[in-house]
mmCIF file of C-alpha atoms in Angstrom:
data_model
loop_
_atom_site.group_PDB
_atom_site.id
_atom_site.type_symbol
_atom_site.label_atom_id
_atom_site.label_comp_id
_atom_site.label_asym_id
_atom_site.label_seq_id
_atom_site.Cartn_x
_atom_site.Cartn_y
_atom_site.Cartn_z
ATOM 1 C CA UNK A 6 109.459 29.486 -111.351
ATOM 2 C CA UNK A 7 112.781 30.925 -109.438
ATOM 3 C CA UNK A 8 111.673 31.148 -105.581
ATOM 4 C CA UNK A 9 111.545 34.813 -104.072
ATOM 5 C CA UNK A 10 113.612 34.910 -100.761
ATOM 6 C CA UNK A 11 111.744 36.334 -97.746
ATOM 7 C CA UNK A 12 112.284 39.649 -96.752
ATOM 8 C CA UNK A 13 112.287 40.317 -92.887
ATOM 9 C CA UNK A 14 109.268 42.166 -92.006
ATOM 10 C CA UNK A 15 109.874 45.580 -92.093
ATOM 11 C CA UNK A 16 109.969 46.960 -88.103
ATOM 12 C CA UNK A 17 107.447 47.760 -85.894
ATOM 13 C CA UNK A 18 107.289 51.112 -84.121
ATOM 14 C CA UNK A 19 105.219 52.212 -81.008
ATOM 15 C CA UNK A 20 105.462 55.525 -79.940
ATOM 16 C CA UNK A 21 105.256 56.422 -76.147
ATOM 17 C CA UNK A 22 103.354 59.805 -76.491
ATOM 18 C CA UNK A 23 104.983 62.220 -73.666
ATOM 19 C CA UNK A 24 104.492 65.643 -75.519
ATOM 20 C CA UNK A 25 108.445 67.243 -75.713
ATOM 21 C CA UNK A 26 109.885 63.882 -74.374
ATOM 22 C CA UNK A 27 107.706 61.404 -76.808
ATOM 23 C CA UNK A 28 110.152 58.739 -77.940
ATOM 24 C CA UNK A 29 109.880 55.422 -80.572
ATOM 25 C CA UNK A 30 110.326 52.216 -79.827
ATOM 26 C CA UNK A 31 111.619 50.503 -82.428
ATOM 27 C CA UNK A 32 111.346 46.627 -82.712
ATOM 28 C CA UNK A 33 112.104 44.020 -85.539
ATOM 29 C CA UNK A 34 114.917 41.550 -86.404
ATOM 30 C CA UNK A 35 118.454 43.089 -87.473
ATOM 31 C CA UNK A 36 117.422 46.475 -85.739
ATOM 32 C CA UNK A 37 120.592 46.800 -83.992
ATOM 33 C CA UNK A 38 122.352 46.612 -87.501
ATOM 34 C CA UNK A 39 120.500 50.115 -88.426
ATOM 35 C CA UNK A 40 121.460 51.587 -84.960
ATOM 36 C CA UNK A 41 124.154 54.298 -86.430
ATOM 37 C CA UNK A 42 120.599 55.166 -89.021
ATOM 38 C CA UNK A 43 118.400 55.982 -86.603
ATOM 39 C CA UNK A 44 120.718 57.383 -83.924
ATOM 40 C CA UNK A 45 122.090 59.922 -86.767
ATOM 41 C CA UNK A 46 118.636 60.716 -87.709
ATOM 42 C CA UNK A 47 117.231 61.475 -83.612
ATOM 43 C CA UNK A 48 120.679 62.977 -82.796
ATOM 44 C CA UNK A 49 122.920 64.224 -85.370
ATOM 45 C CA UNK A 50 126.573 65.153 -84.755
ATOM 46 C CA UNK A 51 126.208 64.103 -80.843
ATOM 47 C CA UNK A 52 128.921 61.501 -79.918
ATOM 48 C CA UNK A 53 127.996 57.817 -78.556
ATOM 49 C CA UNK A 54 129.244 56.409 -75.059
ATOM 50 C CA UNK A 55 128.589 52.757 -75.049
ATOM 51 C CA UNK A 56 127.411 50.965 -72.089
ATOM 52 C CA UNK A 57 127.275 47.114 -71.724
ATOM 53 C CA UNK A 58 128.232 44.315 -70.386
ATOM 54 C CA UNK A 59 131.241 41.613 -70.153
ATOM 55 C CA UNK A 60 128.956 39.507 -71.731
ATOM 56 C CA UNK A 61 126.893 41.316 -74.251
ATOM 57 C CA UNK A 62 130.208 42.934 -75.169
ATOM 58 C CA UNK A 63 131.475 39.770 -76.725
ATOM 59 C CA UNK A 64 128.776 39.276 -78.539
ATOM 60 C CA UNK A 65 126.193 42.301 -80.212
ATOM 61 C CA UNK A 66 128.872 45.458 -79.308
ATOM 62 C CA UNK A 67 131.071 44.353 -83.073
ATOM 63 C CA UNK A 68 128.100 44.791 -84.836
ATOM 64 C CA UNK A 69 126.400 48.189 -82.924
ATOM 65 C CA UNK A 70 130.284 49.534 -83.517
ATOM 66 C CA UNK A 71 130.247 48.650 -87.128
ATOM 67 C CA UNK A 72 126.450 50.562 -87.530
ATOM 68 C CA UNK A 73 127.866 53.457 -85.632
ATOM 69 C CA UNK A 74 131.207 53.779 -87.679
ATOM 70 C CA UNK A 75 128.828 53.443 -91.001
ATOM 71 C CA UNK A 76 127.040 56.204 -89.953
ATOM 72 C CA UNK A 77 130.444 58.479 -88.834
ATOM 73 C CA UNK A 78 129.018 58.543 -85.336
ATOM 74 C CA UNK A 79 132.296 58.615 -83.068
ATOM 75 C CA UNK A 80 131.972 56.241 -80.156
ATOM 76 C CA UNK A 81 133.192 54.742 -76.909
ATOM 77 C CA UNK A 82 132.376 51.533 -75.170
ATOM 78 C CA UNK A 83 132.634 50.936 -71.058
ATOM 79 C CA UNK A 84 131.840 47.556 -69.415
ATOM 80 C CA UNK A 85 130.918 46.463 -66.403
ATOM 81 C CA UNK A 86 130.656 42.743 -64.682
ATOM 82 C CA UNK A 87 127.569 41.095 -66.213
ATOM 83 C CA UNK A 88 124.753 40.636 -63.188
ATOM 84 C CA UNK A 89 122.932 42.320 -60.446
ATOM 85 C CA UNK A 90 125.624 43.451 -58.518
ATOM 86 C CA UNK A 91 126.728 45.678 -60.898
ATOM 87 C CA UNK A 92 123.463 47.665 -60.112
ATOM 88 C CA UNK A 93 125.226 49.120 -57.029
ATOM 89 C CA UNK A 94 127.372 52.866 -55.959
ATOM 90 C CA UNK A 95 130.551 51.792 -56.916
ATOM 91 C CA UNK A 96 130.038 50.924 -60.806
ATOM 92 C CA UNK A 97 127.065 54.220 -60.708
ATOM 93 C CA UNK A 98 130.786 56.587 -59.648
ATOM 94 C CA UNK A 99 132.658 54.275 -61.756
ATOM 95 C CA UNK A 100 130.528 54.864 -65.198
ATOM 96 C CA UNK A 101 130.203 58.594 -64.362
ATOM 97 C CA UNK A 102 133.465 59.265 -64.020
ATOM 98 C CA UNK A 103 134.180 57.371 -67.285
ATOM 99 C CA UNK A 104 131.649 59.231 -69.590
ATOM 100 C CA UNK A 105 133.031 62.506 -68.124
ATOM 101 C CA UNK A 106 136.895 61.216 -69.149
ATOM 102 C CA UNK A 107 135.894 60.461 -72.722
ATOM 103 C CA UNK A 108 134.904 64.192 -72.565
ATOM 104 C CA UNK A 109 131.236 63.635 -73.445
ATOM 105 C CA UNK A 110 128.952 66.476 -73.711
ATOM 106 C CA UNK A 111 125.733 67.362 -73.039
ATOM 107 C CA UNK A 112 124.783 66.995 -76.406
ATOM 108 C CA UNK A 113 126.719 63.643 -76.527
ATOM 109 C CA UNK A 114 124.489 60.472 -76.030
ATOM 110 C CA UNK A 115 124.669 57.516 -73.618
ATOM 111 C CA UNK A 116 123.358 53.996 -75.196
ATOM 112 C CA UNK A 117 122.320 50.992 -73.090
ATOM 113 C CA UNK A 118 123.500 47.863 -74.503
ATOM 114 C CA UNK A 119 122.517 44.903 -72.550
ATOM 115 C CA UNK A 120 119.711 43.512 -70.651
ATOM 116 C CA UNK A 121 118.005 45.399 -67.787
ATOM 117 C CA UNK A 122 120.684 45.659 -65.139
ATOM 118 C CA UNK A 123 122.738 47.468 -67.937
ATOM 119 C CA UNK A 124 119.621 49.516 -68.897
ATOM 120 C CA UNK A 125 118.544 50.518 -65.123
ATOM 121 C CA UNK A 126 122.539 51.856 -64.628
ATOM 122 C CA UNK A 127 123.384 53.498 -67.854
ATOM 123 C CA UNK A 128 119.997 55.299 -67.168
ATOM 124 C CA UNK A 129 120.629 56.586 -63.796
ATOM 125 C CA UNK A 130 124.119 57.562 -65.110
ATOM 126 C CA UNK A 131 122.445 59.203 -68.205
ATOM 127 C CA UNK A 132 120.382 61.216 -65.888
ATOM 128 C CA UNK A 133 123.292 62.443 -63.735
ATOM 129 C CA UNK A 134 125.797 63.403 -65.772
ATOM 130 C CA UNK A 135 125.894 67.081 -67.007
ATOM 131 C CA UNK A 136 122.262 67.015 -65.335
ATOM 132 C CA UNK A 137 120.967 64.672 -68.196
ATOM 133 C CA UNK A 138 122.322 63.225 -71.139
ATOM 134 C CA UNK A 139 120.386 61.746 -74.501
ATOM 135 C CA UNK A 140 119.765 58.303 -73.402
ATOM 136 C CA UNK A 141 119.251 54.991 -76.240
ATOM 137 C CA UNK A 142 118.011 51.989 -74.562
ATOM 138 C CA UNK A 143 119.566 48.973 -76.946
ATOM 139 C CA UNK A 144 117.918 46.160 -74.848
ATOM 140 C CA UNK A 145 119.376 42.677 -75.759
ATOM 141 C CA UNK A 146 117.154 40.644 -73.370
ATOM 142 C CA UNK A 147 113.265 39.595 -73.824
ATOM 143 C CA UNK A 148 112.727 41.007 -70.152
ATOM 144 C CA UNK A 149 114.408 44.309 -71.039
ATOM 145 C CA UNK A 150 112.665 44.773 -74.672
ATOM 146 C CA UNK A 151 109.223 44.356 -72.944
ATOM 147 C CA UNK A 152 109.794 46.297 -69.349
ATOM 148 C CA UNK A 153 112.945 47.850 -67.648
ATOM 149 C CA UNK A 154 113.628 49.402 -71.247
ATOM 150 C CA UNK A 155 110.491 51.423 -71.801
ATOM 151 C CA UNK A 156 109.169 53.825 -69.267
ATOM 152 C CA UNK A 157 112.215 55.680 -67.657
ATOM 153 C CA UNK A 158 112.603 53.764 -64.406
ATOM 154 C CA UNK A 159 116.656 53.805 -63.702
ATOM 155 C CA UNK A 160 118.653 53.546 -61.119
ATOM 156 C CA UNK A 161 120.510 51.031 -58.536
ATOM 157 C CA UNK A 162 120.279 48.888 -55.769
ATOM 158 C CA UNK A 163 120.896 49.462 -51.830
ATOM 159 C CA UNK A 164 121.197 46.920 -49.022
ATOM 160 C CA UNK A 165 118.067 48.035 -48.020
ATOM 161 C CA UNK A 166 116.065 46.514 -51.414
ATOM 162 C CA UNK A 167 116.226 46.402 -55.079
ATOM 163 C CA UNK A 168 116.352 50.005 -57.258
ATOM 164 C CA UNK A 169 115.861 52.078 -54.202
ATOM 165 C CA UNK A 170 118.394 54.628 -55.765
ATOM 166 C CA UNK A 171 117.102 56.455 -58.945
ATOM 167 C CA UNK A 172 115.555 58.656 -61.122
ATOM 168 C CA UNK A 173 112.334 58.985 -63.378
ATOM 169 C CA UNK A 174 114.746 59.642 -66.688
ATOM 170 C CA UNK A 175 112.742 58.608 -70.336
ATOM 171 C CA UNK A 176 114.837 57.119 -73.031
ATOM 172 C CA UNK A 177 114.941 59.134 -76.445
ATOM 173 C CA UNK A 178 115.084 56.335 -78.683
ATOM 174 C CA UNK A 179 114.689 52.419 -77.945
ATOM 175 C CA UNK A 180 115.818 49.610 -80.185
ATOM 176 C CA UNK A 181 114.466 46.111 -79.593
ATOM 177 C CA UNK A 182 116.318 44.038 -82.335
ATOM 178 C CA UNK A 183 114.176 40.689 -81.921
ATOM 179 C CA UNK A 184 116.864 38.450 -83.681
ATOM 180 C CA UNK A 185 119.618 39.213 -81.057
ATOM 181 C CA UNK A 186 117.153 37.313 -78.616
ATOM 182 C CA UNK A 187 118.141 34.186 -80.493
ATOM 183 C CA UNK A 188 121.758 34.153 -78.589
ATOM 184 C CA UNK A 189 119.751 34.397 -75.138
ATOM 185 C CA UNK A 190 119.808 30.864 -73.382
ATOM 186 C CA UNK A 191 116.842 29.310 -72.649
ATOM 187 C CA UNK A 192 116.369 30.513 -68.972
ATOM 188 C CA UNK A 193 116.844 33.959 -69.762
ATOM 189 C CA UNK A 194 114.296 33.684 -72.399
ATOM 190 C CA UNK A 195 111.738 31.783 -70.000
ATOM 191 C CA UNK A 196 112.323 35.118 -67.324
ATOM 192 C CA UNK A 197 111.756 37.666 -69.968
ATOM 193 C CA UNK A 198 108.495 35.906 -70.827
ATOM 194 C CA UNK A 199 107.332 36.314 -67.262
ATOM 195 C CA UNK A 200 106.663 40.094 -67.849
ATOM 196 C CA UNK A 201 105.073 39.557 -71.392
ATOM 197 C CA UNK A 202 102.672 36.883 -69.572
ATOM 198 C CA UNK A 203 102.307 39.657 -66.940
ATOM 199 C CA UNK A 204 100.497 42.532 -69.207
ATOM 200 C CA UNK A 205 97.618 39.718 -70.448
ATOM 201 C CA UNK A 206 97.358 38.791 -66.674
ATOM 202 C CA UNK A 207 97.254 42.538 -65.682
ATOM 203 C CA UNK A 208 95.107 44.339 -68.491
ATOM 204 C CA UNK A 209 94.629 42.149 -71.250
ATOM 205 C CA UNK A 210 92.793 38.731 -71.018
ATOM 206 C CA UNK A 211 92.249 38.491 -74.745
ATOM 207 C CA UNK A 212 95.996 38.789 -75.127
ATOM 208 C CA UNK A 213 97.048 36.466 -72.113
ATOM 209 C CA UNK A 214 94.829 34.124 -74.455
ATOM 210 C CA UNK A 215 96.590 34.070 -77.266
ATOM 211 C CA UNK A 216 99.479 33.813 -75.521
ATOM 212 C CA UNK A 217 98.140 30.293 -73.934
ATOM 213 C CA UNK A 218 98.057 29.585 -77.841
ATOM 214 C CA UNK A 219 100.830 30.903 -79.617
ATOM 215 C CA UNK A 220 103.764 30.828 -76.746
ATOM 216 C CA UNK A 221 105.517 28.085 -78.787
ATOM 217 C CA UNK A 222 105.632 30.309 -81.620
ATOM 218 C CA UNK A 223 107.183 33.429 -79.491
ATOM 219 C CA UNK A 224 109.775 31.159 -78.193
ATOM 220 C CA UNK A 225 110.622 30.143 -81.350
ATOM 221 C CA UNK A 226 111.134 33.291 -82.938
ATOM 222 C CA UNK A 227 109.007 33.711 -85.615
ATOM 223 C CA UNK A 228 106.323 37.064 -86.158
ATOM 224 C CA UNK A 229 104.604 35.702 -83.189
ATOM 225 C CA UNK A 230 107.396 36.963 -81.574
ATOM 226 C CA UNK A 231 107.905 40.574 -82.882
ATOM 227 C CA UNK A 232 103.770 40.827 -81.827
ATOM 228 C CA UNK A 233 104.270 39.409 -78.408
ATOM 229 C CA UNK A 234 106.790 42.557 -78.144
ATOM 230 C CA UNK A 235 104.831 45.087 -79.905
ATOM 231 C CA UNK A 236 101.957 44.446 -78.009
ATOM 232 C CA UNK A 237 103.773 44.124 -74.338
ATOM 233 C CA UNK A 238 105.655 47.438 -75.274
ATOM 234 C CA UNK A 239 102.142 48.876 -76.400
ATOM 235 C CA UNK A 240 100.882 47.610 -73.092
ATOM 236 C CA UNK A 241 103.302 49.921 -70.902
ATOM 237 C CA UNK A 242 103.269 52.679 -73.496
ATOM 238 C CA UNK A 243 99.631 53.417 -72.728
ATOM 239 C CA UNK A 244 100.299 53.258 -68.752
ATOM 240 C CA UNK A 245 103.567 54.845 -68.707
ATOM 241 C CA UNK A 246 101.655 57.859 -70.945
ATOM 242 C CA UNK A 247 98.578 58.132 -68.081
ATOM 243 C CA UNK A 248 100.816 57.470 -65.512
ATOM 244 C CA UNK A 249 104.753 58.382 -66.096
ATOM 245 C CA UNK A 250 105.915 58.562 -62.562
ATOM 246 C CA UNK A 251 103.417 55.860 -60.527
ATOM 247 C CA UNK A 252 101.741 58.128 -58.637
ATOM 248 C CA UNK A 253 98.278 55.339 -60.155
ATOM 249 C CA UNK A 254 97.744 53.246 -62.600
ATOM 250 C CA UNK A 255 101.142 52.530 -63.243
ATOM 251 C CA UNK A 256 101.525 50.371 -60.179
ATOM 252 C CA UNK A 257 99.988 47.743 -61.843
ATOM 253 C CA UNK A 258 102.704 47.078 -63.810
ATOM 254 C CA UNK A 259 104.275 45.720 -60.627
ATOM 255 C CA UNK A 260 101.864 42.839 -60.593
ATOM 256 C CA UNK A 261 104.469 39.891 -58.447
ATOM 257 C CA UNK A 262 106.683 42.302 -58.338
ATOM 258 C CA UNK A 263 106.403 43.166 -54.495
ATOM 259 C CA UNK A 264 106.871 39.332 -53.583
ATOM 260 C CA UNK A 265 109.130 39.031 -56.293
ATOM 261 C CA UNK A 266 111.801 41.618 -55.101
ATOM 262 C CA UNK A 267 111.539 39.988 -51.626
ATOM 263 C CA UNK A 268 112.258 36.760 -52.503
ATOM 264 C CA UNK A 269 115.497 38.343 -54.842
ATOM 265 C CA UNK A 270 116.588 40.276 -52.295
ATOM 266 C CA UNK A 271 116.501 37.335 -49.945
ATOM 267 C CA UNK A 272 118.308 35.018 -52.071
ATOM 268 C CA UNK A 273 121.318 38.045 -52.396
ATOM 269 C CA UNK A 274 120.217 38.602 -55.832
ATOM 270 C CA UNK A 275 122.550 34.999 -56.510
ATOM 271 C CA UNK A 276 120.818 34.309 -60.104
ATOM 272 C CA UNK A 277 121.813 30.952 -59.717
ATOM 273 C CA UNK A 278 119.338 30.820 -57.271
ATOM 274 C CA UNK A 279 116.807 32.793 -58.953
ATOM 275 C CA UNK A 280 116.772 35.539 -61.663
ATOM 276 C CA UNK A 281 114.279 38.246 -61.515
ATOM 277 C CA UNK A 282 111.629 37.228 -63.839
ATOM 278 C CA UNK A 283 111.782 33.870 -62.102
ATOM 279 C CA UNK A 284 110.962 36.054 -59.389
ATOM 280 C CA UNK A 285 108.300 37.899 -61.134
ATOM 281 C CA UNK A 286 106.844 34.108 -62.299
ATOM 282 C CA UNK A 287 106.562 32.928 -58.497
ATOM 283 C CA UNK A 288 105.306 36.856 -57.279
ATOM 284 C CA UNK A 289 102.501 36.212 -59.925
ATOM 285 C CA UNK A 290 101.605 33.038 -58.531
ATOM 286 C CA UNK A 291 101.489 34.462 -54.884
ATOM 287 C CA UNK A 292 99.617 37.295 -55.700
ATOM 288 C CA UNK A 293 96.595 35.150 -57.332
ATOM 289 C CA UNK A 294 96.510 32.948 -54.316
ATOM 290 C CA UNK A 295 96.495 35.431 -52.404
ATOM 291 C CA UNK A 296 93.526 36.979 -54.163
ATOM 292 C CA UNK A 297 91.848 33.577 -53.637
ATOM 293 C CA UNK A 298 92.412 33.867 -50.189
ATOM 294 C CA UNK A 299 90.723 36.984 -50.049
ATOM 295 C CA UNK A 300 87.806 35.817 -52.216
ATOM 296 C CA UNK A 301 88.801 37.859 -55.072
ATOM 297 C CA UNK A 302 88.836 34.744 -57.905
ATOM 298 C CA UNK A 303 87.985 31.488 -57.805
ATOM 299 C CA UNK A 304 90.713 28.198 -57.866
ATOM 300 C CA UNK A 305 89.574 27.774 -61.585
ATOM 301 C CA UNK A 306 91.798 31.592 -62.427
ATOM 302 C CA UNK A 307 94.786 30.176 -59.982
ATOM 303 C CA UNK A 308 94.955 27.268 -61.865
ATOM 304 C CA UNK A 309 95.003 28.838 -65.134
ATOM 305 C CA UNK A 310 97.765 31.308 -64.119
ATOM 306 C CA UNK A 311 99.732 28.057 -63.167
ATOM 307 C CA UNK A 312 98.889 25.937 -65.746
ATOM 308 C CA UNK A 313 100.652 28.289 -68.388
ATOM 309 C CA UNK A 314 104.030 29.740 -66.195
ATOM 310 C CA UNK A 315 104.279 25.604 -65.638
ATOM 311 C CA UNK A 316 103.893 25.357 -69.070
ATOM 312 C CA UNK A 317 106.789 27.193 -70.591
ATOM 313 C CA UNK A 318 108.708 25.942 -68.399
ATOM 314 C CA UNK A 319 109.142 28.938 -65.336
ATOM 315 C CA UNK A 320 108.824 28.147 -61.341
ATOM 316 C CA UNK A 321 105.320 28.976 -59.411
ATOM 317 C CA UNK A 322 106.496 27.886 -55.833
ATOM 318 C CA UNK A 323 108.639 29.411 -53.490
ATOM 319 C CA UNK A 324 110.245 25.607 -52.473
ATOM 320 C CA UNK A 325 111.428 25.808 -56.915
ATOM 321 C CA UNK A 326 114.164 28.327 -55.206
ATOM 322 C CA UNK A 327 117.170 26.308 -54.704
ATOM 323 C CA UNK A 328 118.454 26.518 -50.939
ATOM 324 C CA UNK A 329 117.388 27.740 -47.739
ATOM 325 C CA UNK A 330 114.774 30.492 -48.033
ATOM 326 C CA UNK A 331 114.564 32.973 -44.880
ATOM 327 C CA UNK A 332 111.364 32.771 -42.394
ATOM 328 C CA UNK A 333 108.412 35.174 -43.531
ATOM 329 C CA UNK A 334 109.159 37.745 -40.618
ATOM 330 C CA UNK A 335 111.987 38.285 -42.854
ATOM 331 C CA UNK A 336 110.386 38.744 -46.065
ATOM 332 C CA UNK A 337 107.998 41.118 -44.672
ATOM 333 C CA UNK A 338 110.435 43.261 -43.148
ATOM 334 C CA UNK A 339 112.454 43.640 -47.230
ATOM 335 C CA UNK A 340 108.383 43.752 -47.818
ATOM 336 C CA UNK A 341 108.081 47.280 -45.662
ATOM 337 C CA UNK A 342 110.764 48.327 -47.656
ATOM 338 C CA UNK A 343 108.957 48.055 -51.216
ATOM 339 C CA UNK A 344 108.762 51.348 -52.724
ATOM 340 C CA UNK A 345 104.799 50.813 -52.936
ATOM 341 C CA UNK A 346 104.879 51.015 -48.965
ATOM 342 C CA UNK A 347 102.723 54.138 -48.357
ATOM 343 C CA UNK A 348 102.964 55.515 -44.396
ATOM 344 C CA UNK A 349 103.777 52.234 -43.403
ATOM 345 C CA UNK A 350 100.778 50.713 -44.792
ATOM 346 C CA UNK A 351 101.681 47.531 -47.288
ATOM 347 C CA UNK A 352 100.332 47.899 -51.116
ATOM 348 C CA UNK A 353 99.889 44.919 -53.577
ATOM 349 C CA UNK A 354 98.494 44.750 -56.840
ATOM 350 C CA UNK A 355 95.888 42.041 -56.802
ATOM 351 C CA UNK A 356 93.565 39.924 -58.883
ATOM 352 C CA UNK A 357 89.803 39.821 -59.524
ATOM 353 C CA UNK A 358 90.757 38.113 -62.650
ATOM 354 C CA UNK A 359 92.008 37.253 -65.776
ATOM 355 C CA UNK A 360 93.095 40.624 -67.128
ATOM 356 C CA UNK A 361 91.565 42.644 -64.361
ATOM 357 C CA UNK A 362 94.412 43.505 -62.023
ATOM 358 C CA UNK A 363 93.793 46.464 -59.451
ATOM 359 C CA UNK A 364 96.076 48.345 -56.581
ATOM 360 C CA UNK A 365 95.319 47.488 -53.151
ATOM 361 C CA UNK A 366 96.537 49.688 -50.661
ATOM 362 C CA UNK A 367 96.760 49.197 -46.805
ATOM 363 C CA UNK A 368 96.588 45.556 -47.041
ATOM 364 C CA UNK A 369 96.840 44.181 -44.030
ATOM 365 C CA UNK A 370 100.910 42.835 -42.961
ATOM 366 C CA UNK A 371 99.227 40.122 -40.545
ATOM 367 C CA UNK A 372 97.524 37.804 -43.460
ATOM 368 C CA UNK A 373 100.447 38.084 -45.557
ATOM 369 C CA UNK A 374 102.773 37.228 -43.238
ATOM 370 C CA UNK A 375 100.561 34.236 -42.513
ATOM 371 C CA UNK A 376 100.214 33.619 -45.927
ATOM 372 C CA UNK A 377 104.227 32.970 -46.446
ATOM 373 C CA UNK A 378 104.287 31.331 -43.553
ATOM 374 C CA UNK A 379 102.287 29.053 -45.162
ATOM 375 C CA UNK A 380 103.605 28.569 -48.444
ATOM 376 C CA UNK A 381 107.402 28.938 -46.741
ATOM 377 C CA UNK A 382 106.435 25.483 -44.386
ATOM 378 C CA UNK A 383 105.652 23.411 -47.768
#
């Protein structure tokens, strides 16, 4: 009997339901092959400016130019250096002044191609330009498929702390093309997973379980990947919907994130040093000990939490950071600049479990600095 090939399994969509402004995310393997399809079909006639990378440039922007040209969408590509620094003023002027050169319209789209840094810029740029451009998020990292991609958080970086600079700017269309995660080397893929491990720790315990089972299988890249996705992206769909500009709920979605961007911005964002889901891995781990410190859950959730980062291989310690780390009176002063910092008073998301995350606001700066202290002196 003559064997049947496989077909790829057809893609999965989640919509993000914001009445006028509701887009699709769009996410299976070879996705980025059908970009010129769908962008024709969202926004026909408009004109593509291209957005990426060094990096990503030499490898996925051939084959989203080859899409585009099949579909007779005209198009324009603009790099920038690959990395965090690119999320500053100069490259923001730089990009604007290129998209208004190519003589893009209104009615013209801008399309992020890369991983978040790319994402959080071409955003910001999409939502300055001509007062707001179509914007496609193309994400081509696992971090940026399952977070900085969906939601319509853009913007840049100041010396005073990480994406200070922004706007609130939703995407009309993003494609996560699972296959072009395959390229990604290992450590990138280990950060993205941070964030997918982050929506089981924050909302989800029954997913955060399967995850403790089937994380072999998402690395690998079978449909235990494409799931993982789906159901991350569902995940900040249905917060991002009740809560598009984090005035609540949507806070949560920063779980690690406030020790996380700390311990970034104290390293110089040098992602040889640390990357930002390594970040987010380690900010995880903090905020459950702290929660156990405060009585909140018991050593037994800890040391599940660190049993499973440990396990696929990301850090849990601050002393994992290569070099000299700064002394906690400097972390809490990057801390008082987190844009969760109400009137001066210091806000964390927290733990009272598995899946049962929860905003904490005026949390007291004196036992936190303590705390680092602590874990700094190890």
């Amino acid at each position: 009997m003559e064997q049947l090939l496989e077909r790829p399994a057809a893609p999965a969509t989640v919509r993000v339901e914001l009445g006028a402004r509701a887009y699709d995310i769009v996410i299976g393997r070879g996705v980025l092959n059908q970009a010129g399809e769908h962008l024709s079909a969202r926004l026909p006639g408009a004109r593509v400016a291209i957005i990426t990378d060094d990096t990503v440039a030499g490898i996925h922007l051939p084959a989203l130019a080859a899409s585009l040209d099949a579909a007779d969408i005209g198009h324009t590509a603009i790099t920038v250096p690959a990395g965090e620094s690119s999320k500053c003023f100069a490259q923001f002027e730089r990009l604007c002044d290129a998209v208004l050169a190519a003589r893009m319209e209104r009615g013209d789209a801008l399309v992020a191609l890369g991983g978040g840094v790319v994402g959080d810029l071409a955003g910001f740029v999409a939502a300055s330009v001509r007062r707001g451009m179509a914007f496609v998020q193309i994400p081509t990292t696992l971090l940026a498929q399952v977070d900085s991609s969906v939601g319509g958080k853009t913007g840049i970086n100041s010396r005073h702390g990480k994406n200070l600079i922004g706007a609130f700017y939703q995407p009309t269309l993003v494609l996560a093309d699972t296959a072009v995660l395959d390229t990604l080397p290992g450590r990138d893929f280990r950060a993205g997973y941070a964030e997918v491990a982050k929506y089981g720790l924050l909302g989800d315990a029954g997913f955060f379980a399967w995850l403790e089972t089937n994380w072999r299988a998402v690395f690998a890249g079978g449909p235990e990947r494409d799931e993982a996705i789906a159901r991350s992206c569902q995940a900040k769909a249905d917060v991002v919907v009740e809560d598009e500009r984090e005035s609540g709920r949507r806070a949560l979605l920063n779980l690690g994130h406030t020790f996380g961007h700390a311990l970034e911005s104290a390293v110089d964002y040098a992602t040889e040093r640390l990357v930002h889901g390594e970040g987010v891995a380690i900010g995880m781990m903090l905020a459950h000990e702290y929660s156990a410190r405060l009585g909140l859950i018991g050593a037994d959730v800890v040391e599940r939490v660190r049993v499973h980062l440990t396990e696929v291989g990301l850090p849990t310690r601050i002393d994992q950071i290569p070099g000299q780390m700064p002394p906690a009176d400097t972390l809490m002063d990057i801390i008082a600049q987190d844009k969760k910092v109400s009137r001066g008073a210091l806000t964390f998301i927290l733990s009272r479990g598995i899946g049962d995350a929860f905003v904490e606001k005026g949390v007291e700066a004196a036992g936190v600095r303590a705390f680092l202290e602590e874990k700094l002196a190890r």
